[in-house]
Amino acid sequence: MKNRKHALAPYILTFPSLFLTLALSIYPIGWAMRYMFYSYPGYGKMTFIGFDNFRRLASDEMYWHSVLNTLVYAAGKIVLTLPIALILAVILNQRLRGRHLLRAIYFLPTVISTAVMSVVFYVIFNSYNGILNQYLVKYGIVHANVDWLGTKFAMLTMIIIAVWGAIGNYMLLFLAGLQNIPKDVYESAAIDGANGWKKFFYVTVPMLGPVLQMIVLLAITAALKGYESIMVLTEGGPIGKTEVMYLYVYKLFFPISSAGGAVQQQIGYGSAVGFVSALIVGIVTLGYFYLSRRLNNLQD
Amino acid sequence: MESVPAPTTNRNTAAQPGNVSLLVAKLAGGIVLWAFLLLIFLFTLFPVVMAMFGSFKTNAEVTTGATFWPSVWQFHNYAKAWKGANFGQFTFNSLFVAVVTTLGSLLVASLAAYAVDRKEFVGKKLFVAILASTMFISIGAVVLRPQFELMVHLHLQKSLWGVIIILISGHAATFFTLLGFFKGIPRDLDEAAMIDGCTVYGIYWRIVLPLLAPGLGVAGLFVFRNAWNEYILPLVFTMTKPSLQTLTVGLASLRYGTSAAAETHIMLAGACMSIIPILVVYVLANKSFISVTSGSVKG
């Protein structure tokens, strides 16, 4: 009796975790895999339509436009965030006065809600009476208000906001990687006459190797998936200039207030779009993984 | 930050006396370095500081003033947001979601981590693999729909409990964090307790949980932060019930509200009600936040 109780215990202990995971994380994926072959507007009847959703997707310009935007958004965010984060990490990895305070400050954006900060950024960037334009005009840097959320600059603004929220996180990840590099490697490099820049390119970067690869991988997936700040700030507008794929998926599932109202709710089609978007994220991530490994092998 | 210490690079070459050009290079390097640090420092703090000061200004001053300090401190902005714009209710809702989610996630994840670390059972590897997979597969907003429909079956679609249960279901990261902390709890202790006649659950409650406290604290911080900051899930669940909105949802809805232009100062006061509590937590537990984030790439 006692033995049987012991044998059962692990299953009882893991049951809540397993049940919740299966019901709310795994089942929804299966659900989507099924509904992507149906036409279902969210109410009334659902009809099996085979691969029609994918045919529609192939010629859905709005979607492919959003894929392109996603790639631009992700690339912009990564290209700006990672170098800044790496440089900060290298600097703050030294015995510098105030480094603990600086680390804490740079990490601060990651504890604040993206949605809340997006509202604050709206007050700052809004073209009609935003705080940024007030300062720019006051100090004579520009003569007329810049339309930061207009067709020309909206994507750039969204990238800057994303960079603001991400630098601290990647700085810390880099710092962790740097702390694993043994100190004596630097000492022997210094004896060989390597200066700061040489140390950075010939010691730090190669020694970071696998950690760097891991961090870039994380950064790529995170950047491709993010849509919260865009949803709050522009809802994908103006005229689809900041529409990204996962926001488009969201709109197919749930009605959205104003600017993005052009997308009609369609659960079946949304599932198909969500599936293809996840595939795109997977392909880009694997593509990077494959390429970076090839490059590493070439170097050796 | 006024005192500029010499940068530590070039230590052994630049130290030679009389080498003026090297000294100049060193100084220039130091200036560039601190200018860079200062620039990112300002970039990071500017929006947060503007939100804080802006929340004490009048609407006119926020939207046209181009001032830094509030000319007259409008403390009643907060009273107005709290009562008039319903932020009191939003704060309560946010607190409820964050606290219950934190407790629930820690319970579910620690039970599972206890079993995985201390017991042998068939299907253990599969269980860990399933949990790990949920952290990598994302089909975006698609999952919200089946999750929502499940909550309709439980009649929780118009309640914050639906939000809480779904948030708890995403406990994989908490599980792996706690699993890491289990390595530091000696096994002899639970073996000794077992011999003394303690049951598996008694050991969990009397020995594992107290010893796991540091891990629970650190993991709990992250769950709390994520739940407090969550936006899309409570948005979906409160679409037809504004009284259940959390701070994030209530605030973002002001952005597209009809009187948005006249309420910028209230928007900022509301934003601060969400930012300040989590900042206080961050200041108090800064070390834990930073240690866990850096721990997450190792291995």
Coordinates of C-alpha atoms in Angstrom, one line a residue:
Chain A
M1 CA 0.0 0.0 0.0
K2 CA 2.7 2.4 1.0
N3 CA 4.8 1.5 -2.1
R4 CA 1.8 2.2 -4.3
K5 CA 1.3 5.5 -2.7
H6 CA 4.9 6.4 -3.4
A7 CA 4.7 5.3 -7.0
L8 CA 1.7 7.5 -7.6
A9 CA 3.1 10.6 -5.8
P10 CA 5.1 12.0 -8.8
Y11 CA 2.0 11.9 -11.0
I12 CA 0.0 13.7 -8.4
L13 CA 2.7 16.3 -8.0
T14 CA 3.0 16.9 -11.7
F15 CA -0.6 16.7 -12.5
P16 CA -1.6 20.4 -12.1
S17 CA 1.3 21.4 -14.2
L18 CA 0.7 18.8 -16.9
F19 CA -3.0 19.4 -17.1
L20 CA -2.7 23.2 -17.4
T21 CA 0.0 22.9 -20.0
L22 CA -1.9 20.3 -22.1
A23 CA -5.2 22.2 -21.9
L24 CA -3.9 25.8 -22.4
S25 CA -0.7 25.5 -24.4
I26 CA -0.7 22.2 -26.4
Y27 CA -4.4 21.9 -27.1
P28 CA -4.7 25.4 -28.6
I29 CA -2.0 24.5 -31.2
G30 CA -3.9 21.4 -32.2
W31 CA -7.1 23.5 -32.3
A32 CA -5.4 26.0 -34.7
M33 CA -4.1 23.1 -36.9
R34 CA -7.7 21.9 -37.3
Y35 CA -9.4 25.3 -37.8
M36 CA -6.9 26.4 -40.5
F37 CA -8.8 24.1 -42.9
Y38 CA -12.2 25.6 -42.1
S39 CA -14.0 28.8 -42.9
Y40 CA -15.3 30.1 -39.6
P41 CA -16.2 33.8 -39.0
G42 CA -16.3 33.3 -35.2
Y43 CA -20.1 32.7 -35.0
G44 CA -22.6 30.5 -36.8
K45 CA -21.5 27.7 -39.0
M46 CA -18.0 26.4 -39.8
T47 CA -17.4 24.8 -43.1
F48 CA -14.5 22.6 -44.2
I49 CA -12.7 24.2 -47.1
G50 CA -9.5 22.2 -47.4
F51 CA -6.5 24.4 -48.5
D52 CA -8.6 27.4 -49.5
N53 CA -7.3 29.5 -46.6
F54 CA -3.7 28.9 -47.8
R55 CA -4.7 29.8 -51.4
R56 CA -6.2 33.0 -50.1
L57 CA -3.1 33.6 -48.0
A58 CA -0.8 33.2 -51.0
S59 CA -2.4 36.2 -52.7
D60 CA -3.1 38.2 -49.6
E61 CA -1.0 41.3 -50.2
M62 CA -1.8 42.8 -46.9
Y63 CA -0.3 39.8 -45.1
W64 CA 2.9 39.6 -47.2
H65 CA 3.3 43.3 -46.7
S66 CA 3.1 42.7 -43.0
V67 CA 5.7 40.0 -43.3
L68 CA 8.0 42.4 -45.0
N69 CA 7.3 45.0 -42.3
T70 CA 8.0 42.4 -39.6
L71 CA 11.4 41.6 -41.2
V72 CA 12.3 45.3 -41.4
Y73 CA 11.1 45.9 -37.8
A74 CA 13.1 42.9 -36.5
A75 CA 16.2 43.7 -38.4
G76 CA 16.1 47.3 -37.3
K77 CA 15.6 46.4 -33.7
I78 CA 18.4 43.8 -33.7
V79 CA 20.9 45.9 -35.7
L80 CA 20.5 48.7 -33.2
T81 CA 20.0 46.8 -30.0
L82 CA 22.7 44.2 -30.0
P83 CA 25.8 46.4 -30.8
I84 CA 24.7 48.9 -28.2
A85 CA 24.0 46.2 -25.6
L86 CA 27.4 44.5 -26.3
I87 CA 29.4 47.7 -26.0
L88 CA 27.6 48.5 -22.8
A89 CA 28.3 45.1 -21.5
V90 CA 32.0 45.2 -22.4
I91 CA 32.3 48.6 -20.7
L92 CA 30.4 47.7 -17.6
N93 CA 32.3 44.4 -17.3
Q94 CA 35.3 46.5 -16.3
R95 CA 36.1 47.9 -12.9
L96 CA 34.3 51.2 -13.5
R97 CA 33.0 53.5 -10.9
G98 CA 29.2 53.4 -10.7
R99 CA 28.9 50.3 -12.9
H100 CA 26.3 48.7 -10.6
L101 CA 24.1 51.8 -10.7
L102 CA 24.5 52.1 -14.5
R103 CA 23.6 48.4 -15.0
A104 CA 20.5 48.9 -12.9
I105 CA 19.4 52.0 -14.8
Y106 CA 20.0 50.4 -18.3
F107 CA 18.0 47.3 -17.2
L108 CA 15.1 49.4 -15.9
P109 CA 12.9 49.5 -19.1
T110 CA 12.5 45.7 -18.9
V111 CA 10.5 45.8 -15.7
I112 CA 8.0 48.3 -17.1
S113 CA 4.9 47.2 -19.1
T114 CA 5.3 47.5 -22.8
A115 CA 1.7 48.6 -23.2
V116 CA 2.0 51.3 -20.5
M117 CA 5.2 52.6 -22.0
S118 CA 3.6 52.7 -25.4
V119 CA 1.0 55.1 -24.1
V120 CA 3.8 57.2 -22.7
F121 CA 5.6 57.1 -26.0
Y122 CA 2.4 58.2 -27.7
V123 CA 2.4 61.3 -25.5
I124 CA 6.1 61.8 -26.5
F125 CA 6.0 61.1 -30.2
N126 CA 2.5 62.2 -31.2
S127 CA 2.9 64.6 -34.0
Y128 CA 0.4 67.2 -33.1
N129 CA 1.3 68.0 -29.5
G130 CA 3.9 65.5 -28.6
I131 CA 6.7 66.3 -26.0
L132 CA 9.5 65.5 -28.4
N133 CA 8.2 68.0 -31.1
Q134 CA 7.7 70.6 -28.4
Y135 CA 11.4 70.4 -27.5
L136 CA 12.6 70.2 -31.1
V137 CA 10.7 73.3 -32.0
K138 CA 11.5 75.2 -28.8
Y139 CA 15.3 74.7 -29.4
G140 CA 15.0 75.4 -33.1
I141 CA 16.2 72.0 -34.2
V142 CA 13.1 71.7 -36.5
H143 CA 10.8 74.5 -37.7
A144 CA 7.6 72.5 -38.0
N145 CA 6.3 69.5 -36.1
V146 CA 7.7 66.2 -37.3
D147 CA 5.1 63.5 -38.0
W148 CA 6.8 60.8 -36.0
L149 CA 3.8 58.5 -36.3
G150 CA 3.1 59.3 -40.0
T151 CA 3.7 57.2 -43.0
K152 CA 7.4 58.3 -43.3
F153 CA 8.7 57.8 -39.8
A154 CA 6.2 55.5 -38.0
M155 CA 8.3 52.3 -38.5
L156 CA 11.5 54.1 -37.4
T157 CA 9.7 55.3 -34.3
M158 CA 8.4 51.8 -33.5
I159 CA 11.9 50.4 -33.9
I160 CA 13.4 53.1 -31.5
I161 CA 10.7 52.2 -28.9
A162 CA 11.5 48.5 -29.3
V163 CA 15.2 49.2 -28.9
W164 CA 14.5 51.3 -25.8
G165 CA 12.8 48.3 -24.2
A166 CA 15.4 45.7 -25.2
I167 CA 18.9 47.2 -24.6
G168 CA 19.0 46.4 -20.9
N169 CA 18.0 42.8 -21.3
Y170 CA 20.6 42.0 -23.9
M171 CA 23.2 43.9 -22.0
L172 CA 22.7 41.6 -19.1
L173 CA 22.8 38.5 -21.2
F174 CA 26.1 39.7 -22.8
L175 CA 27.5 40.5 -19.3
A176 CA 26.8 36.9 -18.2
G177 CA 28.6 35.6 -21.3
L178 CA 31.5 38.0 -20.7
Q179 CA 31.9 36.8 -17.1
N180 CA 32.6 33.3 -18.4
I181 CA 35.6 34.4 -20.3
P182 CA 38.7 33.7 -18.2
K183 CA 40.8 36.8 -17.2
D184 CA 44.1 35.3 -18.2
V185 CA 43.2 35.2 -21.9
Y186 CA 43.1 39.0 -21.7
E187 CA 46.3 39.2 -19.9
S188 CA 48.2 37.1 -22.4
A189 CA 46.6 39.2 -25.2
A190 CA 47.9 42.3 -23.5
I191 CA 51.4 40.9 -23.2
D192 CA 51.2 40.2 -27.0
G193 CA 50.5 43.9 -27.4
A194 CA 46.8 43.9 -28.1
N195 CA 45.0 47.2 -27.4
G196 CA 41.3 47.7 -26.5
W197 CA 39.9 47.3 -30.0
K198 CA 42.0 44.3 -30.9
K199 CA 41.1 42.7 -27.6
F200 CA 37.5 43.2 -28.4
F201 CA 37.6 41.7 -31.9
Y202 CA 40.2 39.0 -31.4
V203 CA 39.4 37.9 -27.8
T204 CA 36.0 39.0 -26.7
V205 CA 33.9 38.3 -29.8
P206 CA 35.4 34.8 -30.6
M207 CA 35.4 33.8 -26.9
L208 CA 31.7 34.8 -26.6
G209 CA 31.1 32.5 -29.6
P210 CA 28.3 30.1 -28.6
V211 CA 26.7 32.5 -26.1
L212 CA 26.7 35.2 -28.8
Q213 CA 24.9 32.8 -31.1
M214 CA 22.4 31.9 -28.5
I215 CA 21.7 35.6 -27.7
V216 CA 21.2 36.5 -31.4
L217 CA 18.9 33.6 -31.7
L218 CA 16.8 34.8 -28.8
A219 CA 16.8 38.3 -30.2
I220 CA 15.6 37.2 -33.6
T221 CA 12.6 35.2 -32.3
A222 CA 11.7 37.9 -29.8
A223 CA 11.9 40.7 -32.5
L224 CA 9.8 38.7 -35.0
K225 CA 7.1 38.0 -32.4
G226 CA 6.7 41.4 -30.8
Y227 CA 3.6 43.4 -31.6
E228 CA 2.2 44.8 -28.4
S229 CA 3.7 48.3 -28.6
I230 CA 2.6 48.6 -32.2
M231 CA -0.9 47.5 -31.3
V232 CA -1.1 50.2 -28.7
L233 CA 0.6 53.0 -30.6
T234 CA -0.5 52.8 -34.2
E235 CA -2.6 49.6 -34.5
G236 CA -0.6 48.9 -37.6
G237 CA -1.3 52.2 -39.2
P238 CA -1.0 54.6 -40.9
I239 CA -2.2 52.8 -44.0
G240 CA -0.5 49.5 -42.9
K241 CA 3.0 51.0 -42.6
T242 CA 3.6 49.4 -39.2
E243 CA 1.5 46.3 -39.7
V244 CA 3.4 43.2 -38.5
M245 CA 2.4 39.6 -38.9
Y246 CA 1.3 38.7 -35.4
L247 CA -0.7 41.9 -35.2
Y248 CA -2.4 40.9 -38.4
V249 CA -3.2 37.5 -36.8
Y250 CA -4.6 39.3 -33.8
K251 CA -6.9 41.4 -35.9
L252 CA -8.3 38.3 -37.7
F253 CA -9.2 36.9 -34.3
F254 CA -10.4 39.9 -32.3
P255 CA -12.0 43.2 -33.4
I256 CA -9.7 46.2 -32.8
S257 CA -10.9 49.7 -32.1
S258 CA -10.2 52.2 -34.8
A259 CA -7.4 52.4 -37.3
G260 CA -7.1 48.7 -37.9
G261 CA -10.8 48.1 -38.4
A262 CA -10.2 47.2 -42.1
V263 CA -9.4 43.6 -41.2
Q264 CA -12.5 41.4 -40.9
Q265 CA -12.7 38.7 -38.3
Q266 CA -12.1 35.2 -39.7
I267 CA -11.1 32.5 -37.3
G268 CA -10.3 29.8 -39.9
Y269 CA -8.2 32.1 -42.0
G270 CA -6.5 33.6 -38.9
S271 CA -5.4 30.1 -37.8
A272 CA -3.8 29.5 -41.2
V273 CA -2.0 32.9 -41.1
G274 CA -0.8 32.2 -37.5
F275 CA 0.5 28.8 -38.6
V276 CA 2.4 30.2 -41.6
S277 CA 3.7 33.1 -39.4
A278 CA 5.1 30.6 -36.9
L279 CA 6.7 28.7 -39.8
I280 CA 8.3 31.9 -41.0
V281 CA 9.7 32.6 -37.6
G282 CA 11.0 29.0 -37.5
I283 CA 12.6 29.3 -40.9
V284 CA 14.4 32.6 -40.2
T285 CA 15.7 31.3 -36.9
L286 CA 16.9 28.0 -38.3
G287 CA 18.3 29.9 -41.3
Y288 CA 20.4 32.0 -38.9
F289 CA 21.4 29.0 -36.9
Y290 CA 22.6 27.2 -40.0
L291 CA 24.4 30.2 -41.5
S292 CA 26.2 31.1 -38.2
R293 CA 27.4 27.5 -37.9
R294 CA 28.7 27.4 -41.4
L295 CA 30.6 30.7 -40.8
N296 CA 32.1 29.3 -37.6
N297 CA 33.2 26.2 -39.4
L298 CA 34.8 28.3 -42.2
Q299 CA 36.8 30.2 -39.6
D300 CA 38.3 27.1 -38.0
Chain B
M1 CA 29.4 60.7 -12.8
E2 CA 31.4 63.9 -12.8
S3 CA 34.7 62.3 -11.9
V4 CA 36.0 60.7 -15.0
P5 CA 38.3 57.8 -14.0
A6 CA 40.9 56.7 -16.5
P7 CA 39.6 53.8 -18.7
T8 CA 41.2 50.6 -17.9
T9 CA 42.3 49.7 -21.4
N10 CA 45.9 50.2 -22.5
R11 CA 47.0 50.0 -18.9
N12 CA 50.5 48.7 -19.4
T13 CA 51.4 50.8 -22.4
A14 CA 50.0 54.2 -21.6
A15 CA 51.5 54.2 -18.1
Q16 CA 54.9 55.2 -19.5
P17 CA 55.6 58.8 -18.5
G18 CA 56.2 61.4 -21.2
N19 CA 54.3 59.7 -23.9
V20 CA 52.0 62.6 -24.7
S21 CA 50.2 61.2 -27.7
L22 CA 49.2 58.1 -25.8
L23 CA 47.9 60.1 -22.9
V24 CA 45.8 62.2 -25.3
A25 CA 44.4 59.1 -26.9
K26 CA 43.6 57.7 -23.5
L27 CA 41.8 60.8 -22.5
A28 CA 39.9 61.0 -25.7
G29 CA 38.9 57.3 -25.3
G30 CA 37.7 58.1 -21.8
I31 CA 35.5 61.0 -23.0
V32 CA 34.0 58.9 -25.8
L33 CA 33.3 56.1 -23.4
W34 CA 31.5 58.3 -20.9
A35 CA 29.7 60.2 -23.6
F36 CA 28.3 56.9 -24.9
L37 CA 27.3 55.8 -21.4
L38 CA 25.6 59.1 -20.7
L39 CA 23.8 59.1 -24.0
I40 CA 22.2 55.7 -23.4
F41 CA 21.6 56.8 -19.8
L42 CA 19.5 59.8 -21.0
F43 CA 17.8 57.8 -23.7
T44 CA 16.7 55.2 -21.1
L45 CA 15.5 57.6 -18.5
F46 CA 14.0 60.3 -20.6
P47 CA 10.6 58.6 -21.3
V48 CA 10.2 57.5 -17.7
V49 CA 11.1 60.9 -16.2
M50 CA 8.8 62.7 -18.7
A51 CA 6.0 60.4 -17.6
M52 CA 6.6 61.1 -13.9
F53 CA 6.9 64.9 -14.2
G54 CA 4.2 65.0 -16.8
S55 CA 1.8 63.3 -14.4
F56 CA 2.0 66.4 -12.2
K57 CA 1.4 69.0 -14.9
T58 CA -1.8 70.4 -16.3
N59 CA -3.0 69.0 -19.7
A60 CA -2.0 72.3 -21.4
E61 CA 1.5 72.1 -20.0
V62 CA 2.0 68.5 -21.1
T63 CA 0.8 69.2 -24.6
T64 CA 2.3 72.6 -25.3
G65 CA 4.5 73.6 -22.4
A66 CA 7.9 72.1 -23.5
T67 CA 8.8 72.3 -19.8
F68 CA 10.8 69.8 -17.8
W69 CA 9.7 70.5 -14.2
P70 CA 6.0 71.1 -13.6
S71 CA 5.4 74.8 -13.2
V72 CA 2.8 74.1 -10.6
W73 CA 2.6 70.6 -9.1
Q74 CA -0.9 69.2 -9.9
F75 CA -1.2 66.5 -7.2
H76 CA -4.9 66.2 -7.8
N77 CA -4.2 64.6 -11.2
Y78 CA -3.8 61.4 -9.3
A79 CA -7.0 61.8 -7.4
K80 CA -8.8 62.5 -10.7
A81 CA -7.3 59.4 -12.3
W82 CA -8.0 57.2 -9.3
K83 CA -11.7 58.2 -9.0
G84 CA -12.8 59.9 -12.2
A85 CA -10.9 57.6 -14.7
N86 CA -11.5 54.5 -12.6
F87 CA -7.8 53.8 -12.0
G88 CA -8.5 52.8 -8.4
Q89 CA -10.5 49.8 -9.7
F90 CA -7.8 49.1 -12.4
T91 CA -5.1 49.1 -9.7
F92 CA -7.1 46.6 -7.6
N93 CA -7.7 44.4 -10.6
S94 CA -4.0 44.4 -11.6
L95 CA -3.0 43.6 -8.0
F96 CA -5.5 40.8 -7.8
V97 CA -4.3 39.2 -11.1
A98 CA -0.6 39.6 -10.3
V99 CA -0.7 38.3 -6.7
V100 CA -2.9 35.3 -7.4
T101 CA -1.0 34.4 -10.6
T102 CA 2.3 34.6 -8.7
L103 CA 1.1 32.3 -5.9
G104 CA -0.6 29.9 -8.3
S105 CA 2.4 29.7 -10.6
L106 CA 4.8 29.1 -7.7
L107 CA 2.7 26.3 -6.3
V108 CA 2.1 24.5 -9.6
A109 CA 5.7 24.9 -10.8
S110 CA 7.3 24.0 -7.4
L111 CA 5.2 20.8 -7.1
A112 CA 6.3 19.7 -10.6
A113 CA 9.9 20.7 -10.0
Y114 CA 9.9 18.7 -6.7
A115 CA 8.7 15.6 -8.5
V116 CA 11.1 16.0 -11.4
D117 CA 14.2 16.6 -9.3
R118 CA 13.6 14.1 -6.5
K119 CA 11.5 11.3 -7.9
E120 CA 11.9 8.7 -10.7
F121 CA 8.8 8.1 -12.7
V122 CA 7.9 6.8 -16.2
G123 CA 7.3 9.7 -18.6
K124 CA 9.5 12.2 -16.7
K125 CA 11.6 13.1 -19.8
L126 CA 8.4 13.5 -21.9
F127 CA 6.9 15.8 -19.2
V128 CA 10.0 18.0 -19.2
A129 CA 10.1 18.1 -23.0
I130 CA 6.4 19.2 -23.2
L131 CA 7.1 22.0 -20.8
A132 CA 10.2 23.1 -22.7
S133 CA 8.4 23.0 -26.0
T134 CA 5.8 25.5 -24.8
M135 CA 8.5 28.1 -24.4
F136 CA 9.5 27.9 -28.1
I137 CA 6.4 27.4 -30.1
S138 CA 4.4 30.5 -30.6
I139 CA 1.5 31.0 -33.0
G140 CA 0.7 34.4 -31.6
A141 CA -2.8 35.5 -30.9
V142 CA -4.2 32.3 -32.4
V143 CA -4.0 30.5 -29.0
L144 CA -6.1 33.1 -27.4
R145 CA -9.2 31.9 -29.1
P146 CA -9.2 28.2 -27.9
Q147 CA -8.1 29.4 -24.5
F148 CA -11.0 31.8 -24.5
E149 CA -13.5 29.1 -25.6
L150 CA -12.3 26.8 -22.8
M151 CA -13.0 29.6 -20.3
V152 CA -16.5 30.0 -21.8
H153 CA -17.1 26.3 -21.0
L154 CA -16.0 27.0 -17.4
H155 CA -18.1 30.3 -17.4
L156 CA -15.0 32.3 -16.7
Q157 CA -14.8 34.3 -19.9
K158 CA -16.0 37.4 -18.1
S159 CA -13.9 37.1 -15.1
L160 CA -10.3 37.7 -14.2
W161 CA -10.0 34.1 -13.1
G162 CA -9.9 33.1 -16.7
V163 CA -6.9 35.4 -17.2
I164 CA -5.2 34.1 -14.0
I165 CA -5.6 30.4 -15.0
I166 CA -4.2 31.1 -18.5
L167 CA -1.3 33.0 -17.0
I168 CA -0.6 30.2 -14.6
S169 CA -0.6 27.7 -17.4
G170 CA 2.5 29.5 -18.8
H171 CA 4.6 28.4 -15.9
A172 CA 7.4 26.6 -17.8
A173 CA 10.0 29.3 -17.2
T174 CA 9.2 29.3 -13.5
F175 CA 9.5 25.5 -13.4
F176 CA 13.0 25.6 -15.0
T177 CA 14.1 28.4 -12.7
L178 CA 12.9 26.5 -9.6
L179 CA 14.5 23.2 -10.9
G180 CA 17.8 25.0 -10.9
F181 CA 17.3 26.0 -7.2
F182 CA 16.5 22.4 -6.3
K183 CA 20.1 21.4 -7.0
G184 CA 21.1 23.4 -4.0
I185 CA 18.9 21.6 -1.5
P186 CA 20.6 18.6 -0.1
R187 CA 18.9 15.3 -0.6
D188 CA 19.9 13.9 2.8
L189 CA 17.3 16.2 4.4
D190 CA 14.3 14.7 2.7
E191 CA 15.7 11.2 3.1
A192 CA 16.1 11.8 6.8
A193 CA 12.5 13.1 7.0
M194 CA 11.3 10.1 5.1
I195 CA 12.8 7.8 7.6
D196 CA 11.2 9.8 10.4
G197 CA 7.9 9.0 8.8
C198 CA 7.2 12.1 6.8
T199 CA 5.0 11.7 3.7
V200 CA 6.0 13.0 0.3
Y201 CA 3.6 15.9 0.7
G202 CA 4.8 16.6 4.2
I203 CA 8.4 16.8 3.0
Y204 CA 7.3 19.2 0.3
W205 CA 5.5 21.4 2.7
R206 CA 7.8 21.3 5.7
I207 CA 11.3 20.9 4.1
V208 CA 11.3 21.7 0.5
L209 CA 9.2 24.8 0.4
P210 CA 11.1 26.6 3.3
L211 CA 14.5 25.7 1.8
L212 CA 13.3 26.8 -1.7
A213 CA 12.4 30.2 -0.4
P214 CA 15.1 32.1 -2.2
G215 CA 14.2 30.4 -5.4
L216 CA 10.5 31.1 -4.9
G217 CA 11.4 34.8 -4.2
V218 CA 13.4 35.2 -7.4
A219 CA 11.0 33.2 -9.7
G220 CA 8.0 35.0 -8.0
L221 CA 9.5 38.4 -9.0
F222 CA 9.4 37.5 -12.6
V223 CA 5.9 36.0 -12.5
F224 CA 4.7 39.1 -10.7
R225 CA 6.3 41.4 -13.2
N226 CA 4.9 39.5 -16.2
A227 CA 1.4 39.3 -14.7
W228 CA 1.4 43.0 -13.6
N229 CA 2.5 44.0 -17.1
E230 CA 0.4 41.6 -19.1
Y231 CA -1.8 43.5 -21.7
I232 CA -3.3 41.3 -24.4
L233 CA -4.8 38.6 -22.3
P234 CA -6.8 40.9 -19.9
L235 CA -7.7 43.0 -23.0
V236 CA -9.4 40.0 -24.6
F237 CA -11.2 39.0 -21.4
T238 CA -12.5 42.4 -20.5
M239 CA -13.8 43.6 -23.8
T240 CA -17.4 43.5 -22.7
K241 CA -16.6 44.2 -19.0
P242 CA -14.7 47.4 -18.5
S243 CA -15.0 47.2 -14.7
L244 CA -12.6 44.2 -14.8
Q245 CA -9.9 46.0 -16.8
T246 CA -6.3 46.0 -15.4
L247 CA -4.1 49.1 -15.4
T248 CA -2.5 48.2 -18.7
V249 CA -5.8 47.7 -20.5
G250 CA -7.6 50.7 -18.9
L251 CA -4.7 53.0 -19.7
A252 CA -4.3 51.8 -23.3
S253 CA -8.0 52.3 -23.9
L254 CA -7.7 56.0 -23.0
R255 CA -5.3 56.3 -25.9
Y256 CA -8.1 55.7 -28.4
G257 CA -10.8 57.3 -26.3
T258 CA -12.8 60.2 -27.5
S259 CA -11.3 62.6 -25.0
A260 CA -7.7 61.5 -25.3
A261 CA -6.4 64.9 -26.3
A262 CA -7.9 66.5 -23.2
E263 CA -6.6 63.9 -20.8
T264 CA -2.9 63.5 -21.5
H265 CA -2.0 64.4 -17.9
I266 CA -4.5 61.8 -16.6
M267 CA -3.0 59.3 -19.0
L268 CA 0.4 60.0 -17.6
A269 CA -0.8 59.8 -14.0
G270 CA -2.4 56.4 -14.8
A271 CA 0.8 55.2 -16.4
C272 CA 2.7 56.1 -13.3
M273 CA 0.3 54.1 -11.2
S274 CA 1.4 51.1 -13.2
I275 CA 5.1 52.0 -13.3
I276 CA 5.7 53.1 -9.7
P277 CA 4.8 49.9 -7.9
I278 CA 6.9 47.7 -10.2
L279 CA 9.8 50.2 -9.9
V280 CA 9.6 50.0 -6.1
V281 CA 9.8 46.2 -6.4
Y282 CA 12.7 46.6 -8.8
V283 CA 14.6 48.9 -6.5
L284 CA 14.1 46.5 -3.5
A285 CA 15.0 43.4 -5.4
N286 CA 17.4 44.7 -8.1
K287 CA 20.0 42.0 -7.4
S288 CA 17.6 39.1 -8.0
F289 CA 16.2 40.6 -11.2
I290 CA 19.7 41.0 -12.6
S291 CA 21.0 37.6 -11.4
V292 CA 18.2 35.6 -13.0
T293 CA 18.4 37.3 -16.3
S294 CA 22.1 36.7 -16.5
G295 CA 21.6 33.1 -15.4
S296 CA 19.2 32.4 -18.3
V297 CA 21.9 32.1 -21.0
K298 CA 24.2 29.8 -19.1
G299 CA 24.3 26.2 -19.9

